[in-house]
Amino acid sequence: MQQMHMKRRNRWLEEYIGRTFAVICGWLIILITVTMIIFLAVKGIQSFTDSGLSLSDMLLSAQWDPDGTPPKYGALIFIVGSMLVSLGALLISAPIALALAIFMNFIAPKWFVSLLKPVLELLVGIPSVVYGWLGVTILVPLLREWFGGSGFSLLAGIIVLSLMILPTITSIAADALANVPMAYMEASYGLGSTRWQAISRVIVPAAKAGIATGVVLGLARAFGEALAVQMVIGNTMKLPSGLDSPTATLTSILTMDMANTINGTPWNNALWTLALILLLISFFFIAVIRLVGPRKER
């Protein structure tokens, strides 16, 4: 009797401790996230409250000269650079990722899929600095030879980023296609469709919500990537005039200037504002994922 009582007591303690620990972890994550957002928001608006900058000057001006007289903190170069390099990478990666996902699910033999999946996982795990270093060592000299100039360019950033986001989009798109019931394919065959017609007109449209989620996640990663892009894009304070033109992004200017400023100065406040802009763009991508992904799959 006493042993049973002890077992019940121990079981109750384990459940109580486990549940308490899980609740604390959950609230701790929420607290840390909210604290970071509040801190970033407070620091980010100091450009307007303390430094006297206007929102239009910050967002619409392409002049970034913190050491000038007077100093200028226009962020348009970095916003445009981030958008162009991210969308360019997406234009290259999304079609290739979808083709790979179709190949893995409906065309490739199982032994090849078992080989391809670890390769994609390996690509996801490669550090950003390795992508950047390979870009500087191999890609930039090739672009310099083909197009002239320094080779550090918007195109170099797009190619490196497209390689980095390709496995993310491929994995999510492959899972989305795999989750479509085989009855869809069989019904399509029953109506006389070829395999390609069944895939392109039935399977892919049925998985479009999951595929769109993968595309947005890839775009979000591309927008937030810093080190690899900074190493190959040239970091020039001007709007790009073409694919072979160097430019800068939000993440690259943050990584370059974060250690060169003093807390509370207008330059430092402007960098916090750029970080806040990056956070707001990330929130936008998260909202898009929640709208186009799970909502349509329910």
PDB file of C-alpha atoms in Angstrom:
ATOM      1  CA  MET A   1       0.000   0.000   0.000  1.00  0.00           C
ATOM      2  CA  GLN A   2       2.783   2.344   0.930  1.00  0.00           C
ATOM      3  CA  GLN A   3       4.658   1.505  -2.290  1.00  0.00           C
ATOM      4  CA  MET A   4       1.576   2.313  -4.381  1.00  0.00           C
ATOM      5  CA  HIS A   5       1.225   5.594  -2.558  1.00  0.00           C
ATOM      6  CA  MET A   6       4.877   6.387  -3.218  1.00  0.00           C
ATOM      7  CA  LYS A   7       4.473   5.545  -6.936  1.00  0.00           C
ATOM      8  CA  ARG A   8       1.433   7.796  -7.249  1.00  0.00           C
ATOM      9  CA  ARG A   9       3.263  10.573  -5.434  1.00  0.00           C
ATOM     10  CA  ASN A  10       6.327  10.246  -7.666  1.00  0.00           C
ATOM     11  CA  ARG A  11       4.164  10.120 -10.791  1.00  0.00           C
ATOM     12  CA  TRP A  12       2.276  13.242  -9.666  1.00  0.00           C
ATOM     13  CA  LEU A  13       5.553  15.012  -8.920  1.00  0.00           C
ATOM     14  CA  GLU A  14       6.983  14.082 -12.346  1.00  0.00           C
ATOM     15  CA  GLU A  15       3.882  15.310 -14.148  1.00  0.00           C
ATOM     16  CA  TYR A  16       3.722  18.467 -12.037  1.00  0.00           C
ATOM     17  CA  ILE A  17       7.409  19.257 -12.508  1.00  0.00           C
ATOM     18  CA  GLY A  18       7.283  18.464 -16.226  1.00  0.00           C
ATOM     19  CA  ARG A  19       4.182  20.546 -16.821  1.00  0.00           C
ATOM     20  CA  THR A  20       5.543  23.428 -14.750  1.00  0.00           C
ATOM     21  CA  PHE A  21       8.845  23.347 -16.649  1.00  0.00           C
ATOM     22  CA  ALA A  22       7.035  23.308 -20.017  1.00  0.00           C
ATOM     23  CA  VAL A  23       4.793  26.233 -18.994  1.00  0.00           C
ATOM     24  CA  ILE A  24       7.787  28.244 -17.763  1.00  0.00           C
ATOM     25  CA  CYS A  25       9.662  27.590 -21.030  1.00  0.00           C
ATOM     26  CA  GLY A  26       6.646  28.636 -23.074  1.00  0.00           C
ATOM     27  CA  TRP A  27       6.141  31.891 -21.191  1.00  0.00           C
ATOM     28  CA  LEU A  28       9.894  32.548 -21.173  1.00  0.00           C
ATOM     29  CA  ILE A  29      10.032  32.340 -24.980  1.00  0.00           C
ATOM     30  CA  ILE A  30       7.065  34.709 -25.247  1.00  0.00           C
ATOM     31  CA  LEU A  31       8.650  37.104 -22.733  1.00  0.00           C
ATOM     32  CA  ILE A  32      12.012  37.105 -24.525  1.00  0.00           C
ATOM     33  CA  THR A  33      10.384  37.673 -27.917  1.00  0.00           C
ATOM     34  CA  VAL A  34       8.134  40.498 -26.706  1.00  0.00           C
ATOM     35  CA  THR A  35      11.048  42.110 -24.841  1.00  0.00           C
ATOM     36  CA  MET A  36      13.225  42.014 -27.957  1.00  0.00           C
ATOM     37  CA  ILE A  37      10.444  43.532 -30.085  1.00  0.00           C
ATOM     38  CA  ILE A  38       9.802  46.319 -27.550  1.00  0.00           C
ATOM     39  CA  PHE A  39      13.537  47.021 -27.187  1.00  0.00           C
ATOM     40  CA  LEU A  40      14.021  47.140 -30.951  1.00  0.00           C
ATOM     41  CA  ALA A  41      10.966  49.352 -31.410  1.00  0.00           C
ATOM     42  CA  VAL A  42      12.113  51.785 -28.708  1.00  0.00           C
ATOM     43  CA  LYS A  43      15.628  51.989 -30.161  1.00  0.00           C
ATOM     44  CA  GLY A  44      14.339  52.131 -33.732  1.00  0.00           C
ATOM     45  CA  ILE A  45      12.111  55.175 -33.269  1.00  0.00           C
ATOM     46  CA  GLN A  46      14.904  57.218 -31.641  1.00  0.00           C
ATOM     47  CA  SER A  47      15.973  58.355 -35.109  1.00  0.00           C
ATOM     48  CA  PHE A  48      12.701  60.282 -35.274  1.00  0.00           C
ATOM     49  CA  THR A  49      12.263  61.271 -31.613  1.00  0.00           C
ATOM     50  CA  ASP A  50      15.879  62.098 -30.662  1.00  0.00           C
ATOM     51  CA  SER A  51      17.804  62.610 -33.920  1.00  0.00           C
ATOM     52  CA  GLY A  52      15.101  64.621 -35.663  1.00  0.00           C
ATOM     53  CA  LEU A  53      14.952  62.530 -38.829  1.00  0.00           C
ATOM     54  CA  SER A  54      11.704  62.324 -40.755  1.00  0.00           C
ATOM     55  CA  LEU A  55      10.215  59.037 -41.930  1.00  0.00           C
ATOM     56  CA  SER A  56      10.196  60.204 -45.554  1.00  0.00           C
ATOM     57  CA  ASP A  57      13.882  61.190 -45.425  1.00  0.00           C
ATOM     58  CA  MET A  58      14.706  57.778 -43.991  1.00  0.00           C
ATOM     59  CA  LEU A  59      12.694  55.664 -46.403  1.00  0.00           C
ATOM     60  CA  LEU A  60      12.801  57.680 -49.630  1.00  0.00           C
ATOM     61  CA  SER A  61      16.309  59.138 -49.644  1.00  0.00           C
ATOM     62  CA  ALA A  62      19.184  57.275 -51.312  1.00  0.00           C
ATOM     63  CA  GLN A  63      21.873  59.319 -49.541  1.00  0.00           C
ATOM     64  CA  TRP A  64      23.688  57.445 -46.773  1.00  0.00           C
ATOM     65  CA  ASP A  65      26.570  59.551 -45.429  1.00  0.00           C
ATOM     66  CA  PRO A  66      26.780  59.374 -41.625  1.00  0.00           C
ATOM     67  CA  ASP A  67      30.145  61.229 -41.586  1.00  0.00           C
ATOM     68  CA  GLY A  68      28.972  64.059 -43.851  1.00  0.00           C
ATOM     69  CA  THR A  69      28.084  67.628 -42.909  1.00  0.00           C
ATOM     70  CA  PRO A  70      25.197  67.442 -42.397  1.00  0.00           C
ATOM     71  CA  PRO A  71      25.018  63.637 -42.014  1.00  0.00           C
ATOM     72  CA  LYS A  72      22.511  61.791 -44.172  1.00  0.00           C
ATOM     73  CA  TYR A  73      20.727  58.566 -43.262  1.00  0.00           C
ATOM     74  CA  GLY A  74      18.631  57.612 -46.306  1.00  0.00           C
ATOM     75  CA  ALA A  75      17.843  53.873 -46.314  1.00  0.00           C
ATOM     76  CA  LEU A  76      16.418  53.560 -49.829  1.00  0.00           C
ATOM     77  CA  ILE A  77      19.619  51.962 -51.213  1.00  0.00           C
ATOM     78  CA  PHE A  78      19.506  49.184 -48.636  1.00  0.00           C
ATOM     79  CA  ILE A  79      15.761  48.538 -48.938  1.00  0.00           C
ATOM     80  CA  VAL A  80      15.945  48.354 -52.742  1.00  0.00           C
ATOM     81  CA  GLY A  81      19.120  46.245 -52.600  1.00  0.00           C
ATOM     82  CA  SER A  82      17.519  43.765 -50.181  1.00  0.00           C
ATOM     83  CA  MET A  83      14.385  43.493 -52.293  1.00  0.00           C
ATOM     84  CA  LEU A  84      16.245  43.013 -55.580  1.00  0.00           C
ATOM     85  CA  VAL A  85      18.677  40.415 -54.295  1.00  0.00           C
ATOM     86  CA  SER A  86      15.913  38.465 -52.498  1.00  0.00           C
ATOM     87  CA  LEU A  87      13.433  38.509 -55.389  1.00  0.00           C
ATOM     88  CA  GLY A  88      16.200  37.662 -57.869  1.00  0.00           C
ATOM     89  CA  ALA A  89      17.232  34.667 -55.789  1.00  0.00           C
ATOM     90  CA  LEU A  90      13.596  33.600 -55.558  1.00  0.00           C
ATOM     91  CA  LEU A  91      13.131  33.816 -59.336  1.00  0.00           C
ATOM     92  CA  ILE A  92      16.022  31.390 -59.795  1.00  0.00           C
ATOM     93  CA  SER A  93      15.329  29.045 -56.886  1.00  0.00           C
ATOM     94  CA  ALA A  94      11.541  28.642 -56.898  1.00  0.00           C
ATOM     95  CA  PRO A  95      11.181  26.964 -60.355  1.00  0.00           C
ATOM     96  CA  ILE A  96      14.209  24.728 -59.752  1.00  0.00           C
ATOM     97  CA  ALA A  97      12.930  23.779 -56.282  1.00  0.00           C
ATOM     98  CA  LEU A  98       9.476  22.899 -57.628  1.00  0.00           C
ATOM     99  CA  ALA A  99      11.021  20.796 -60.405  1.00  0.00           C
ATOM    100  CA  LEU A 100      13.208  19.002 -57.851  1.00  0.00           C
ATOM    101  CA  ALA A 101      10.204  18.382 -55.605  1.00  0.00           C
ATOM    102  CA  ILE A 102       8.242  16.859 -58.514  1.00  0.00           C
ATOM    103  CA  PHE A 103      11.263  14.794 -59.518  1.00  0.00           C
ATOM    104  CA  MET A 104      11.702  13.454 -55.983  1.00  0.00           C
ATOM    105  CA  ASN A 105       8.042  12.501 -55.548  1.00  0.00           C
ATOM    106  CA  PHE A 106       7.002  11.165 -58.955  1.00  0.00           C
ATOM    107  CA  ILE A 107       9.970  10.513 -61.234  1.00  0.00           C
ATOM    108  CA  ALA A 108      13.189   9.632 -59.420  1.00  0.00           C
ATOM    109  CA  PRO A 109      13.845   6.076 -58.242  1.00  0.00           C
ATOM    110  CA  LYS A 110      13.823   5.549 -54.474  1.00  0.00           C
ATOM    111  CA  TRP A 111      17.580   4.991 -54.262  1.00  0.00           C
ATOM    112  CA  PHE A 112      18.196   8.358 -55.893  1.00  0.00           C
ATOM    113  CA  VAL A 113      15.721  10.113 -53.573  1.00  0.00           C
ATOM    114  CA  SER A 114      17.498   8.568 -50.585  1.00  0.00           C
ATOM    115  CA  LEU A 115      20.702  10.084 -51.973  1.00  0.00           C
ATOM    116  CA  LEU A 116      19.217  13.479 -52.854  1.00  0.00           C
ATOM    117  CA  LYS A 117      17.541  14.172 -49.506  1.00  0.00           C
ATOM    118  CA  PRO A 118      20.769  14.041 -47.446  1.00  0.00           C
ATOM    119  CA  VAL A 119      22.426  16.291 -50.025  1.00  0.00           C
ATOM    120  CA  LEU A 120      19.671  18.898 -49.553  1.00  0.00           C
ATOM    121  CA  GLU A 121      19.972  18.609 -45.777  1.00  0.00           C
ATOM    122  CA  LEU A 122      23.719  19.099 -46.128  1.00  0.00           C
ATOM    123  CA  LEU A 123      23.169  22.264 -48.170  1.00  0.00           C
ATOM    124  CA  VAL A 124      20.876  23.625 -45.427  1.00  0.00           C
ATOM    125  CA  GLY A 125      23.532  22.981 -42.796  1.00  0.00           C
ATOM    126  CA  ILE A 126      26.434  24.672 -44.595  1.00  0.00           C
ATOM    127  CA  PRO A 127      27.321  27.915 -42.746  1.00  0.00           C
ATOM    128  CA  SER A 128      26.697  31.222 -44.483  1.00  0.00           C
ATOM    129  CA  VAL A 129      30.342  32.182 -44.354  1.00  0.00           C
ATOM    130  CA  VAL A 130      31.214  29.096 -46.430  1.00  0.00           C
ATOM    131  CA  TYR A 131      28.735  30.128 -49.127  1.00  0.00           C
ATOM    132  CA  GLY A 132      30.183  33.626 -49.045  1.00  0.00           C
ATOM    133  CA  TRP A 133      33.760  32.389 -49.188  1.00  0.00           C
ATOM    134  CA  LEU A 134      33.002  30.125 -52.151  1.00  0.00           C
ATOM    135  CA  GLY A 135      31.298  33.077 -53.821  1.00  0.00           C
ATOM    136  CA  VAL A 136      34.323  35.319 -53.336  1.00  0.00           C
ATOM    137  CA  THR A 137      36.756  32.617 -54.456  1.00  0.00           C
ATOM    138  CA  ILE A 138      34.910  31.112 -57.447  1.00  0.00           C
ATOM    139  CA  LEU A 139      31.860  33.148 -58.456  1.00  0.00           C
ATOM    140  CA  VAL A 140      33.208  36.701 -58.224  1.00  0.00           C
ATOM    141  CA  PRO A 141      36.296  35.990 -60.437  1.00  0.00           C
ATOM    142  CA  LEU A 142      34.029  34.296 -63.012  1.00  0.00           C
ATOM    143  CA  LEU A 143      31.667  37.287 -63.114  1.00  0.00           C
ATOM    144  CA  ARG A 144      34.670  39.626 -63.353  1.00  0.00           C
ATOM    145  CA  GLU A 145      35.931  37.682 -66.368  1.00  0.00           C
ATOM    146  CA  TRP A 146      32.515  37.499 -68.071  1.00  0.00           C
ATOM    147  CA  PHE A 147      31.105  40.978 -67.387  1.00  0.00           C
ATOM    148  CA  GLY A 148      34.139  43.055 -66.405  1.00  0.00           C
ATOM    149  CA  GLY A 149      34.233  45.296 -63.363  1.00  0.00           C
ATOM    150  CA  SER A 150      35.105  43.984 -59.933  1.00  0.00           C
ATOM    151  CA  GLY A 151      32.785  40.967 -60.012  1.00  0.00           C
ATOM    152  CA  PHE A 152      31.245  42.018 -56.693  1.00  0.00           C
ATOM    153  CA  SER A 153      27.702  42.692 -57.792  1.00  0.00           C
ATOM    154  CA  LEU A 154      23.981  42.266 -57.361  1.00  0.00           C
ATOM    155  CA  LEU A 155      24.168  39.175 -59.600  1.00  0.00           C
ATOM    156  CA  ALA A 156      26.758  37.560 -57.323  1.00  0.00           C
ATOM    157  CA  GLY A 157      24.472  38.112 -54.327  1.00  0.00           C
ATOM    158  CA  ILE A 158      21.482  36.691 -56.219  1.00  0.00           C
ATOM    159  CA  ILE A 159      23.343  33.520 -57.259  1.00  0.00           C
ATOM    160  CA  VAL A 160      24.732  32.863 -53.773  1.00  0.00           C
ATOM    161  CA  LEU A 161      21.353  33.476 -52.141  1.00  0.00           C
ATOM    162  CA  SER A 162      19.544  31.273 -54.650  1.00  0.00           C
ATOM    163  CA  LEU A 163      21.807  28.375 -53.682  1.00  0.00           C
ATOM    164  CA  MET A 164      21.162  29.028 -49.997  1.00  0.00           C
ATOM    165  CA  ILE A 165      17.356  29.094 -50.194  1.00  0.00           C
ATOM    166  CA  LEU A 166      17.008  26.288 -52.762  1.00  0.00           C
ATOM    167  CA  PRO A 167      17.037  23.394 -50.237  1.00  0.00           C
ATOM    168  CA  THR A 168      14.499  25.140 -47.976  1.00  0.00           C
ATOM    169  CA  ILE A 169      11.962  25.634 -50.759  1.00  0.00           C
ATOM    170  CA  THR A 170      12.620  22.162 -52.194  1.00  0.00           C
ATOM    171  CA  SER A 171      12.096  20.348 -48.885  1.00  0.00           C
ATOM    172  CA  ILE A 172       8.820  22.127 -48.076  1.00  0.00           C
ATOM    173  CA  ALA A 173       7.493  21.786 -51.627  1.00  0.00           C
ATOM    174  CA  ALA A 174       8.393  18.069 -51.672  1.00  0.00           C
ATOM    175  CA  ASP A 175       6.522  17.519 -48.385  1.00  0.00           C
ATOM    176  CA  ALA A 176       3.512  19.426 -49.741  1.00  0.00           C
ATOM    177  CA  LEU A 177       3.412  17.270 -52.880  1.00  0.00           C
ATOM    178  CA  ALA A 178       3.861  14.079 -50.856  1.00  0.00           C
ATOM    179  CA  ASN A 179       0.855  14.999 -48.683  1.00  0.00           C
ATOM    180  CA  VAL A 180      -1.529  15.117 -51.670  1.00  0.00           C
ATOM    181  CA  PRO A 181      -3.601  11.879 -51.566  1.00  0.00           C
ATOM    182  CA  MET A 182      -2.696   9.355 -54.260  1.00  0.00           C
ATOM    183  CA  ALA A 183      -6.421   9.145 -55.045  1.00  0.00           C
ATOM    184  CA  TYR A 184      -6.004  12.483 -56.851  1.00  0.00           C
ATOM    185  CA  MET A 185      -3.402  10.958 -59.163  1.00  0.00           C
ATOM    186  CA  GLU A 186      -5.432   7.774 -59.678  1.00  0.00           C
ATOM    187  CA  ALA A 187      -8.594   9.764 -60.454  1.00  0.00           C
ATOM    188  CA  SER A 188      -6.664  11.833 -62.962  1.00  0.00           C
ATOM    189  CA  TYR A 189      -5.323   8.674 -64.613  1.00  0.00           C
ATOM    190  CA  GLY A 190      -8.871   7.344 -64.689  1.00  0.00           C
ATOM    191  CA  LEU A 191      -9.925  10.365 -66.719  1.00  0.00           C
ATOM    192  CA  GLY A 192      -7.253   9.649 -69.287  1.00  0.00           C
ATOM    193  CA  SER A 193      -4.551  12.073 -68.172  1.00  0.00           C
ATOM    194  CA  THR A 194      -0.890  11.430 -68.795  1.00  0.00           C
ATOM    195  CA  ARG A 195       1.471  11.484 -65.828  1.00  0.00           C
ATOM    196  CA  TRP A 196       2.628  15.016 -66.581  1.00  0.00           C
ATOM    197  CA  GLN A 197      -0.950  16.250 -66.992  1.00  0.00           C
ATOM    198  CA  ALA A 198      -1.895  14.687 -63.655  1.00  0.00           C
ATOM    199  CA  ILE A 199       1.101  16.291 -61.932  1.00  0.00           C
ATOM    200  CA  SER A 200       0.777  19.749 -63.491  1.00  0.00           C
ATOM    201  CA  ARG A 201      -3.025  20.081 -63.441  1.00  0.00           C
ATOM    202  CA  VAL A 202      -4.007  18.131 -60.324  1.00  0.00           C
ATOM    203  CA  ILE A 203      -1.161  17.435 -57.894  1.00  0.00           C
ATOM    204  CA  VAL A 204       0.660  20.784 -58.031  1.00  0.00           C
ATOM    205  CA  PRO A 205      -2.552  22.893 -57.737  1.00  0.00           C
ATOM    206  CA  ALA A 206      -3.656  20.713 -54.800  1.00  0.00           C
ATOM    207  CA  ALA A 207      -0.344  21.398 -53.025  1.00  0.00           C
ATOM    208  CA  LYS A 208      -0.114  25.077 -53.908  1.00  0.00           C
ATOM    209  CA  ALA A 209      -0.632  26.294 -50.326  1.00  0.00           C
ATOM    210  CA  GLY A 210       2.332  24.250 -49.050  1.00  0.00           C
ATOM    211  CA  ILE A 211       4.460  25.248 -52.037  1.00  0.00           C
ATOM    212  CA  ALA A 212       3.609  28.923 -51.460  1.00  0.00           C
ATOM    213  CA  THR A 213       4.630  28.549 -47.811  1.00  0.00           C
ATOM    214  CA  GLY A 214       8.008  27.188 -48.902  1.00  0.00           C
ATOM    215  CA  VAL A 215       8.481  30.045 -51.338  1.00  0.00           C
ATOM    216  CA  VAL A 216       7.684  32.682 -48.693  1.00  0.00           C
ATOM    217  CA  LEU A 217       9.967  30.978 -46.167  1.00  0.00           C
ATOM    218  CA  GLY A 218      12.745  31.005 -48.753  1.00  0.00           C
ATOM    219  CA  LEU A 219      12.116  34.680 -49.419  1.00  0.00           C
ATOM    220  CA  ALA A 220      12.177  35.428 -45.690  1.00  0.00           C
ATOM    221  CA  ARG A 221      15.515  33.666 -45.323  1.00  0.00           C
ATOM    222  CA  ALA A 222      16.900  35.499 -48.338  1.00  0.00           C
ATOM    223  CA  PHE A 223      15.827  38.863 -46.910  1.00  0.00           C
ATOM    224  CA  GLY A 224      17.439  38.184 -43.548  1.00  0.00           C
ATOM    225  CA  GLU A 225      20.685  36.679 -44.809  1.00  0.00           C
ATOM    226  CA  ALA A 226      23.643  38.882 -43.947  1.00  0.00           C
ATOM    227  CA  LEU A 227      27.149  37.482 -44.087  1.00  0.00           C
ATOM    228  CA  ALA A 228      27.198  35.638 -47.423  1.00  0.00           C
ATOM    229  CA  VAL A 229      25.525  38.536 -49.237  1.00  0.00           C
ATOM    230  CA  GLN A 230      27.835  41.094 -47.646  1.00  0.00           C
ATOM    231  CA  MET A 231      30.874  39.158 -48.869  1.00  0.00           C
ATOM    232  CA  VAL A 232      29.886  39.209 -52.570  1.00  0.00           C
ATOM    233  CA  ILE A 233      27.530  42.138 -53.218  1.00  0.00           C
ATOM    234  CA  GLY A 234      30.147  44.901 -53.134  1.00  0.00           C
ATOM    235  CA  ASN A 235      28.670  47.066 -50.322  1.00  0.00           C
ATOM    236  CA  THR A 236      28.625  50.237 -52.408  1.00  0.00           C
ATOM    237  CA  MET A 237      26.387  53.078 -51.247  1.00  0.00           C
ATOM    238  CA  LYS A 238      24.484  53.488 -54.493  1.00  0.00           C
ATOM    239  CA  LEU A 239      21.385  52.121 -56.156  1.00  0.00           C
ATOM    240  CA  PRO A 240      22.237  49.285 -58.568  1.00  0.00           C
ATOM    241  CA  SER A 241      22.216  50.287 -62.245  1.00  0.00           C
ATOM    242  CA  GLY A 242      22.222  46.659 -63.444  1.00  0.00           C
ATOM    243  CA  LEU A 243      22.870  43.091 -62.425  1.00  0.00           C
ATOM    244  CA  ASP A 244      26.626  43.642 -62.667  1.00  0.00           C
ATOM    245  CA  SER A 245      26.469  46.697 -60.416  1.00  0.00           C
ATOM    246  CA  PRO A 246      27.518  46.527 -56.750  1.00  0.00           C
ATOM    247  CA  THR A 247      25.113  47.736 -54.088  1.00  0.00           C
ATOM    248  CA  ALA A 248      24.293  47.130 -50.406  1.00  0.00           C
ATOM    249  CA  THR A 249      21.475  45.581 -48.386  1.00  0.00           C
ATOM    250  CA  LEU A 250      19.909  46.206 -44.978  1.00  0.00           C
ATOM    251  CA  THR A 251      21.762  43.291 -43.434  1.00  0.00           C
ATOM    252  CA  SER A 252      25.099  44.177 -45.001  1.00  0.00           C
ATOM    253  CA  ILE A 253      25.070  47.775 -43.734  1.00  0.00           C
ATOM    254  CA  LEU A 254      24.107  46.570 -40.266  1.00  0.00           C
ATOM    255  CA  THR A 255      26.947  44.052 -40.084  1.00  0.00           C
ATOM    256  CA  MET A 256      29.464  46.567 -41.442  1.00  0.00           C
ATOM    257  CA  ASP A 257      28.531  49.558 -39.255  1.00  0.00           C
ATOM    258  CA  MET A 258      27.312  48.025 -36.005  1.00  0.00           C
ATOM    259  CA  ALA A 259      30.771  48.090 -34.431  1.00  0.00           C
ATOM    260  CA  ASN A 260      31.661  51.589 -35.679  1.00  0.00           C
ATOM    261  CA  THR A 261      29.066  53.606 -33.805  1.00  0.00           C
ATOM    262  CA  ILE A 262      28.542  54.822 -30.256  1.00  0.00           C
ATOM    263  CA  ASN A 263      25.274  54.068 -28.514  1.00  0.00           C
ATOM    264  CA  GLY A 264      22.893  57.027 -28.606  1.00  0.00           C
ATOM    265  CA  THR A 265      24.473  58.846 -31.552  1.00  0.00           C
ATOM    266  CA  PRO A 266      22.330  59.622 -34.648  1.00  0.00           C
ATOM    267  CA  TRP A 267      24.329  57.084 -36.679  1.00  0.00           C
ATOM    268  CA  ASN A 268      23.657  54.376 -34.080  1.00  0.00           C
ATOM    269  CA  ASN A 269      19.975  55.336 -33.931  1.00  0.00           C
ATOM    270  CA  ALA A 270      19.736  55.077 -37.713  1.00  0.00           C
ATOM    271  CA  LEU A 271      21.151  51.545 -37.621  1.00  0.00           C
ATOM    272  CA  TRP A 272      18.535  50.578 -35.029  1.00  0.00           C
ATOM    273  CA  THR A 273      15.882  51.983 -37.353  1.00  0.00           C
ATOM    274  CA  LEU A 274      17.214  49.817 -40.185  1.00  0.00           C
ATOM    275  CA  ALA A 275      17.010  46.809 -37.865  1.00  0.00           C
ATOM    276  CA  LEU A 276      13.410  47.745 -37.037  1.00  0.00           C
ATOM    277  CA  ILE A 277      12.589  47.952 -40.754  1.00  0.00           C
ATOM    278  CA  LEU A 278      14.085  44.481 -41.208  1.00  0.00           C
ATOM    279  CA  LEU A 279      11.975  43.169 -38.327  1.00  0.00           C
ATOM    280  CA  LEU A 280       8.787  44.666 -39.766  1.00  0.00           C
ATOM    281  CA  ILE A 281       9.520  43.057 -43.137  1.00  0.00           C
ATOM    282  CA  SER A 282      10.035  39.712 -41.358  1.00  0.00           C
ATOM    283  CA  PHE A 283       6.670  40.170 -39.620  1.00  0.00           C
ATOM    284  CA  PHE A 284       5.120  40.777 -43.018  1.00  0.00           C
ATOM    285  CA  PHE A 285       6.517  37.487 -44.342  1.00  0.00           C
ATOM    286  CA  ILE A 286       5.273  35.620 -41.249  1.00  0.00           C
ATOM    287  CA  ALA A 287       1.809  37.099 -41.740  1.00  0.00           C
ATOM    288  CA  VAL A 288       1.834  36.022 -45.384  1.00  0.00           C
ATOM    289  CA  ILE A 289       2.853  32.479 -44.392  1.00  0.00           C
ATOM    290  CA  ARG A 290       0.006  32.273 -41.885  1.00  0.00           C
ATOM    291  CA  LEU A 291      -2.453  33.556 -44.451  1.00  0.00           C
ATOM    292  CA  VAL A 292      -1.505  31.448 -47.464  1.00  0.00           C
ATOM    293  CA  GLY A 293      -0.315  28.291 -45.739  1.00  0.00           C
ATOM    294  CA  PRO A 294      -2.270  26.670 -42.908  1.00  0.00           C
ATOM    295  CA  ARG A 295      -5.463  28.587 -43.590  1.00  0.00           C
ATOM    296  CA  LYS A 296      -5.941  26.989 -47.004  1.00  0.00           C
ATOM    297  CA  GLU A 297      -4.868  23.553 -45.852  1.00  0.00           C
ATOM    298  CA  ARG A 298      -7.525  23.362 -43.121  1.00  0.00           C
TER     299      ARG A 298
END
